[in-house]
Amino acid sequence: MKIESYCAEDTYALGMRCGRKAKAGQVFCLYGDLGVGKTVFTQGFARGLGIEEPVTSPTFTIVQEYEEGRLPLYHFDVYRISDSEEMYEVGFEDYLEGEGVCFIEWAGLIEDILPEERVEITIEKELSKGFDYRLITINGLEEKNESTGI
């Protein structure tokens, strides 16, 4: 499904709706260039899980754990890894089998080790529609609510 976002608040709100529907064991893979709003979407997602603390990209630590929500959130940013084998050093398999939700920014860099069953979210700019416009494509969600778009 494709959703249009006209500002950061729209992107955040969509992330929040996805977070509210997330289930234990789900893997969300986030794709998009630098500055498209991946972290904004992730912050909304975390809030949808009930996480109140600030969420930032774990660029230098690879994974950040948030335990306070209705489900734990394991937030990965794999932008700086050079090989997907590095993910095993941080216990990636344990996170996949955990009780929480895995959320992976720059997922394309570890495509070879991602589970087949996953939700893929792509955020793209389209400057012809405005500086803040984003087209957000979500694939892999089982249910769809026509009124909310997810």
PDB file of N, CA and C in Angstrom, residues 83-145:
ATOM      1  N   ASP A  83      29.607  -5.643   6.634  1.00  0.00           N
ATOM      2  CA  ASP A  83      29.257  -6.993   6.216  1.00  0.00           C
ATOM      3  C   ASP A  83      28.133  -7.499   7.117  1.00  0.00           C
ATOM      4  N   SER A  84      27.154  -8.181   6.543  1.00  0.00           N
ATOM      5  CA  SER A  84      26.027  -8.634   7.349  1.00  0.00           C
ATOM      6  C   SER A  84      26.440  -9.608   8.446  1.00  0.00           C
ATOM      7  N   GLU A  85      27.579 -10.227   8.324  1.00  0.00           N
ATOM      8  CA  GLU A  85      28.070 -11.126   9.370  1.00  0.00           C
ATOM      9  C   GLU A  85      28.285 -10.381  10.689  1.00  0.00           C
ATOM     10  N   GLU A  86      28.535  -9.078  10.614  1.00  0.00           N
ATOM     11  CA  GLU A  86      28.708  -8.269  11.828  1.00  0.00           C
ATOM     12  C   GLU A  86      27.449  -8.295  12.690  1.00  0.00           C
ATOM     13  N   MET A  87      26.307  -8.523  12.084  1.00  0.00           N
ATOM     14  CA  MET A  87      25.046  -8.543  12.835  1.00  0.00           C
ATOM     15  C   MET A  87      25.015  -9.683  13.850  1.00  0.00           C
ATOM     16  N   TYR A  88      25.680 -10.766  13.535  1.00  0.00           N
ATOM     17  CA  TYR A  88      25.710 -11.893  14.464  1.00  0.00           C
ATOM     18  C   TYR A  88      26.512 -11.558  15.715  1.00  0.00           C
ATOM     19  N   GLU A  89      27.461 -10.611  15.594  1.00  0.00           N
ATOM     20  CA  GLU A  89      28.265 -10.190  16.734  1.00  0.00           C
ATOM     21  C   GLU A  89      27.426  -9.437  17.766  1.00  0.00           C
ATOM     22  N   VAL A  90      26.336  -8.808  17.327  1.00  0.00           N
ATOM     23  CA  VAL A  90      25.465  -8.083  18.267  1.00  0.00           C
ATOM     24  C   VAL A  90      24.272  -8.930  18.692  1.00  0.00           C
ATOM     25  N   GLY A  91      24.271 -10.203  18.292  1.00  0.00           N
ATOM     26  CA  GLY A  91      23.200 -11.104  18.706  1.00  0.00           C
ATOM     27  C   GLY A  91      21.925 -10.975  17.890  1.00  0.00           C
ATOM     28  N   PHE A  92      22.046 -10.646  16.628  1.00  0.00           N
ATOM     29  CA  PHE A  92      20.893 -10.403  15.765  1.00  0.00           C
ATOM     30  C   PHE A  92      19.868 -11.533  15.821  1.00  0.00           C
ATOM     31  N   GLU A  93      20.324 -12.768  15.771  1.00  0.00           N
ATOM     32  CA  GLU A  93      19.393 -13.910  15.803  1.00  0.00           C
ATOM     33  C   GLU A  93      18.575 -13.933  17.088  1.00  0.00           C
ATOM     34  N   ASP A  94      19.201 -13.586  18.201  1.00  0.00           N
ATOM     35  CA  ASP A  94      18.482 -13.556  19.476  1.00  0.00           C
ATOM     36  C   ASP A  94      17.374 -12.517  19.456  1.00  0.00           C
ATOM     37  N   TYR A  95      17.640 -11.374  18.861  1.00  0.00           N
ATOM     38  CA  TYR A  95      16.616 -10.332  18.755  1.00  0.00           C
ATOM     39  C   TYR A  95      15.453 -10.806  17.877  1.00  0.00           C
ATOM     40  N   LEU A  96      15.774 -11.480  16.773  1.00  0.00           N
ATOM     41  CA  LEU A  96      14.726 -11.975  15.875  1.00  0.00           C
ATOM     42  C   LEU A  96      13.818 -12.974  16.577  1.00  0.00           C
ATOM     43  N   GLU A  97      14.376 -13.734  17.498  1.00  0.00           N
ATOM     44  CA  GLU A  97      13.613 -14.749  18.202  1.00  0.00           C
ATOM     45  C   GLU A  97      13.052 -14.237  19.528  1.00  0.00           C
ATOM     46  N   GLY A  98      13.262 -12.968  19.821  1.00  0.00           N
ATOM     47  CA  GLY A  98      12.837 -12.393  21.093  1.00  0.00           C
ATOM     48  C   GLY A  98      11.350 -12.098  21.137  1.00  0.00           C
ATOM     49  N   GLU A  99      10.941 -11.509  22.244  1.00  0.00           N
ATOM     50  CA  GLU A  99       9.531 -11.202  22.501  1.00  0.00           C
ATOM     51  C   GLU A  99       9.116  -9.842  21.960  1.00  0.00           C
ATOM     52  N   GLY A 100      10.046  -9.130  21.340  1.00  0.00           N
ATOM     53  CA  GLY A 100       9.757  -7.777  20.901  1.00  0.00           C
ATOM     54  C   GLY A 100       9.604  -7.653  19.404  1.00  0.00           C
ATOM     55  N   VAL A 101       9.750  -6.417  18.954  1.00  0.00           N
ATOM     56  CA  VAL A 101       9.642  -6.055  17.546  1.00  0.00           C
ATOM     57  C   VAL A 101      11.013  -5.562  17.094  1.00  0.00           C
ATOM     58  N   CYS A 102      11.492  -6.067  15.968  1.00  0.00           N
ATOM     59  CA  CYS A 102      12.746  -5.591  15.388  1.00  0.00           C
ATOM     60  C   CYS A 102      12.423  -4.534  14.340  1.00  0.00           C
ATOM     61  N   PHE A 103      13.131  -3.430  14.412  1.00  0.00           N
ATOM     62  CA  PHE A 103      12.937  -2.322  13.484  1.00  0.00           C
ATOM     63  C   PHE A 103      14.309  -1.992  12.918  1.00  0.00           C
ATOM     64  N   ILE A 104      14.499  -2.169  11.614  1.00  0.00           N
ATOM     65  CA  ILE A 104      15.828  -2.112  11.010  1.00  0.00           C
ATOM     66  C   ILE A 104      15.903  -1.002   9.966  1.00  0.00           C
ATOM     67  N   GLU A 105      16.668   0.052  10.280  1.00  0.00           N
ATOM     68  CA  GLU A 105      16.930   1.107   9.313  1.00  0.00           C
ATOM     69  C   GLU A 105      18.097   0.677   8.421  1.00  0.00           C
ATOM     70  N   TRP A 106      18.021   1.012   7.143  1.00  0.00           N
ATOM     71  CA  TRP A 106      19.021   0.632   6.145  1.00  0.00           C
ATOM     72  C   TRP A 106      19.051  -0.888   5.943  1.00  0.00           C
ATOM     73  N   ALA A 107      17.896  -1.496   5.997  1.00  0.00           N
ATOM     74  CA  ALA A 107      17.778  -2.956   5.923  1.00  0.00           C
ATOM     75  C   ALA A 107      18.368  -3.549   4.649  1.00  0.00           C
ATOM     76  N   GLY A 108      18.417  -2.788   3.587  1.00  0.00           N
ATOM     77  CA  GLY A 108      18.976  -3.300   2.328  1.00  0.00           C
ATOM     78  C   GLY A 108      20.420  -3.746   2.452  1.00  0.00           C
ATOM     79  N   LEU A 109      21.134  -3.240   3.456  1.00  0.00           N
ATOM     80  CA  LEU A 109      22.538  -3.606   3.636  1.00  0.00           C
ATOM     81  C   LEU A 109      22.712  -5.004   4.218  1.00  0.00           C
ATOM     82  N   ILE A 110      21.637  -5.565   4.780  1.00  0.00           N
ATOM     83  CA  ILE A 110      21.728  -6.918   5.355  1.00  0.00           C
ATOM     84  C   ILE A 110      20.644  -7.825   4.764  1.00  0.00           C
ATOM     85  N   GLU A 111      20.258  -7.532   3.556  1.00  0.00           N
ATOM     86  CA  GLU A 111      19.172  -8.261   2.882  1.00  0.00           C
ATOM     87  C   GLU A 111      19.361  -9.773   2.935  1.00  0.00           C
ATOM     88  N   ASP A 112      20.605 -10.226   2.845  1.00  0.00           N
ATOM     89  CA  ASP A 112      20.878 -11.658   2.790  1.00  0.00           C
ATOM     90  C   ASP A 112      20.582 -12.404   4.086  1.00  0.00           C
ATOM     91  N   ILE A 113      20.427 -11.701   5.210  1.00  0.00           N
ATOM     92  CA  ILE A 113      20.155 -12.397   6.472  1.00  0.00           C
ATOM     93  C   ILE A 113      18.794 -12.031   7.072  1.00  0.00           C
ATOM     94  N   LEU A 114      18.006 -11.261   6.337  1.00  0.00           N
ATOM     95  CA  LEU A 114      16.682 -10.882   6.833  1.00  0.00           C
ATOM     96  C   LEU A 114      15.717 -12.051   6.710  1.00  0.00           C
ATOM     97  N   PRO A 115      14.788 -12.168   7.650  1.00  0.00           N
ATOM     98  CA  PRO A 115      13.794 -13.243   7.535  1.00  0.00           C
ATOM     99  C   PRO A 115      12.881 -12.979   6.335  1.00  0.00           C
ATOM    100  N   GLU A 116      12.393 -14.044   5.765  1.00  0.00           N
ATOM    101  CA  GLU A 116      11.505 -13.924   4.608  1.00  0.00           C
ATOM    102  C   GLU A 116      10.220 -13.194   4.984  1.00  0.00           C
ATOM    103  N   GLU A 117       9.701 -13.495   6.156  1.00  0.00           N
ATOM    104  CA  GLU A 117       8.478 -12.846   6.616  1.00  0.00           C
ATOM    105  C   GLU A 117       8.852 -11.554   7.338  1.00  0.00           C
ATOM    106  N   ARG A 118       8.550 -10.435   6.701  1.00  0.00           N
ATOM    107  CA  ARG A 118       8.883  -9.128   7.258  1.00  0.00           C
ATOM    108  C   ARG A 118       8.000  -8.063   6.631  1.00  0.00           C
ATOM    109  N   VAL A 119       7.944  -6.919   7.273  1.00  0.00           N
ATOM    110  CA  VAL A 119       7.230  -5.769   6.744  1.00  0.00           C
ATOM    111  C   VAL A 119       8.285  -4.830   6.181  1.00  0.00           C
ATOM    112  N   GLU A 120       8.105  -4.421   4.938  1.00  0.00           N
ATOM    113  CA  GLU A 120       9.055  -3.515   4.300  1.00  0.00           C
ATOM    114  C   GLU A 120       8.405  -2.151   4.122  1.00  0.00           C
ATOM    115  N   ILE A 121       9.106  -1.121   4.602  1.00  0.00           N
ATOM    116  CA  ILE A 121       8.613   0.246   4.524  1.00  0.00           C
ATOM    117  C   ILE A 121       9.646   1.060   3.759  1.00  0.00           C
ATOM    118  N   THR A 122       9.225   1.655   2.663  1.00  0.00           N
ATOM    119  CA  THR A 122      10.110   2.481   1.852  1.00  0.00           C
ATOM    120  C   THR A 122       9.596   3.912   1.886  1.00  0.00           C
ATOM    121  N   ILE A 123      10.481   4.837   2.207  1.00  0.00           N
ATOM    122  CA  ILE A 123      10.124   6.254   2.238  1.00  0.00           C
ATOM    123  C   ILE A 123      10.921   6.961   1.146  1.00  0.00           C
ATOM    124  N   GLU A 124      10.185   7.680   0.285  1.00  0.00           N
ATOM    125  CA  GLU A 124      10.821   8.366  -0.836  1.00  0.00           C
ATOM    126  C   GLU A 124      10.374   9.822  -0.892  1.00  0.00           C
ATOM    127  N   LYS A 125      11.296  10.683  -1.254  1.00  0.00           N
ATOM    128  CA  LYS A 125      10.974  12.085  -1.517  1.00  0.00           C
ATOM    129  C   LYS A 125      10.498  12.215  -2.958  1.00  0.00           C
ATOM    130  N   GLU A 126       9.669  13.192  -3.185  1.00  0.00           N
ATOM    131  CA  GLU A 126       9.284  13.560  -4.549  1.00  0.00           C
ATOM    132  C   GLU A 126       9.178  15.084  -4.545  1.00  0.00           C
ATOM    133  N   LEU A 127      10.311  15.731  -4.825  1.00  0.00           N
ATOM    134  CA  LEU A 127      10.407  17.178  -4.677  1.00  0.00           C
ATOM    135  C   LEU A 127       9.407  17.947  -5.542  1.00  0.00           C
ATOM    136  N   SER A 128       8.946  17.337  -6.619  1.00  0.00           N
ATOM    137  CA  SER A 128       7.961  18.029  -7.462  1.00  0.00           C
ATOM    138  C   SER A 128       6.643  18.255  -6.714  1.00  0.00           C
ATOM    139  N   LYS A 129       6.436  17.510  -5.628  1.00  0.00           N
ATOM    140  CA  LYS A 129       5.213  17.661  -4.831  1.00  0.00           C
ATOM    141  C   LYS A 129       5.460  18.454  -3.550  1.00  0.00           C
ATOM    142  N   GLY A 130       6.658  18.996  -3.395  1.00  0.00           N
ATOM    143  CA  GLY A 130       6.969  19.808  -2.223  1.00  0.00           C
ATOM    144  C   GLY A 130       8.129  19.236  -1.437  1.00  0.00           C
ATOM    145  N   PHE A 131       8.819  20.121  -0.726  1.00  0.00           N
ATOM    146  CA  PHE A 131      10.008  19.727   0.023  1.00  0.00           C
ATOM    147  C   PHE A 131       9.717  18.676   1.086  1.00  0.00           C
ATOM    148  N   ASP A 132       8.568  18.778   1.748  1.00  0.00           N
ATOM    149  CA  ASP A 132       8.238  17.867   2.843  1.00  0.00           C
ATOM    150  C   ASP A 132       7.436  16.636   2.409  1.00  0.00           C
ATOM    151  N   TYR A 133       7.080  16.553   1.145  1.00  0.00           N
ATOM    152  CA  TYR A 133       6.276  15.425   0.657  1.00  0.00           C
ATOM    153  C   TYR A 133       7.090  14.131   0.700  1.00  0.00           C
ATOM    154  N   ARG A 134       6.431  13.051   1.145  1.00  0.00           N
ATOM    155  CA  ARG A 134       7.030  11.717   1.130  1.00  0.00           C
ATOM    156  C   ARG A 134       5.992  10.721   0.633  1.00  0.00           C
ATOM    157  N   LEU A 135       6.446   9.767  -0.156  1.00  0.00           N
ATOM    158  CA  LEU A 135       5.617   8.630  -0.535  1.00  0.00           C
ATOM    159  C   LEU A 135       6.114   7.450   0.284  1.00  0.00           C
ATOM    160  N   ILE A 136       5.220   6.893   1.089  1.00  0.00           N
ATOM    161  CA  ILE A 136       5.588   5.785   1.978  1.00  0.00           C
ATOM    162  C   ILE A 136       4.880   4.530   1.481  1.00  0.00           C
ATOM    163  N   THR A 137       5.676   3.530   1.127  1.00  0.00           N
ATOM    164  CA  THR A 137       5.146   2.265   0.624  1.00  0.00           C
ATOM    165  C   THR A 137       5.367   1.204   1.692  1.00  0.00           C
ATOM    166  N   ILE A 138       4.287   0.510   2.047  1.00  0.00           N
ATOM    167  CA  ILE A 138       4.365  -0.542   3.063  1.00  0.00           C
ATOM    168  C   ILE A 138       3.933  -1.857   2.425  1.00  0.00           C
ATOM    169  N   ASN A 139       4.799  -2.847   2.513  1.00  0.00           N
ATOM    170  CA  ASN A 139       4.510  -4.194   2.005  1.00  0.00           C
ATOM    171  C   ASN A 139       4.693  -5.201   3.127  1.00  0.00           C
ATOM    172  N   GLY A 140       3.775  -6.147   3.224  1.00  0.00           N
ATOM    173  CA  GLY A 140       3.925  -7.245   4.171  1.00  0.00           C
ATOM    174  C   GLY A 140       3.031  -7.181   5.390  1.00  0.00           C
ATOM    175  N   LEU A 141       2.224  -6.153   5.518  1.00  0.00           N
ATOM    176  CA  LEU A 141       1.278  -6.119   6.641  1.00  0.00           C
ATOM    177  C   LEU A 141       0.087  -6.994   6.284  1.00  0.00           C
ATOM    178  N   GLU A 142      -0.332  -7.845   7.215  1.00  0.00           N
ATOM    179  CA  GLU A 142      -1.422  -8.779   6.967  1.00  0.00           C
ATOM    180  C   GLU A 142      -2.770  -8.078   6.834  1.00  0.00           C
ATOM    181  N   GLU A 143      -3.042  -7.206   7.784  1.00  0.00           N
ATOM    182  CA  GLU A 143      -4.347  -6.565   7.821  1.00  0.00           C
ATOM    183  C   GLU A 143      -4.248  -5.143   7.311  1.00  0.00           C
ATOM    184  N   LYS A 144      -5.350  -4.660   6.749  1.00  0.00           N
ATOM    185  CA  LYS A 144      -5.409  -3.300   6.310  1.00  0.00           C
ATOM    186  C   LYS A 144      -6.693  -2.673   6.806  1.00  0.00           C
ATOM    187  N   ASN A 145      -6.603  -1.523   7.363  1.00  0.00           N
ATOM    188  CA  ASN A 145      -7.791  -0.774   7.757  1.00  0.00           C
ATOM    189  C   ASN A 145      -7.948   0.368   6.769  1.00  0.00           C
TER     190      ASN A 145
END
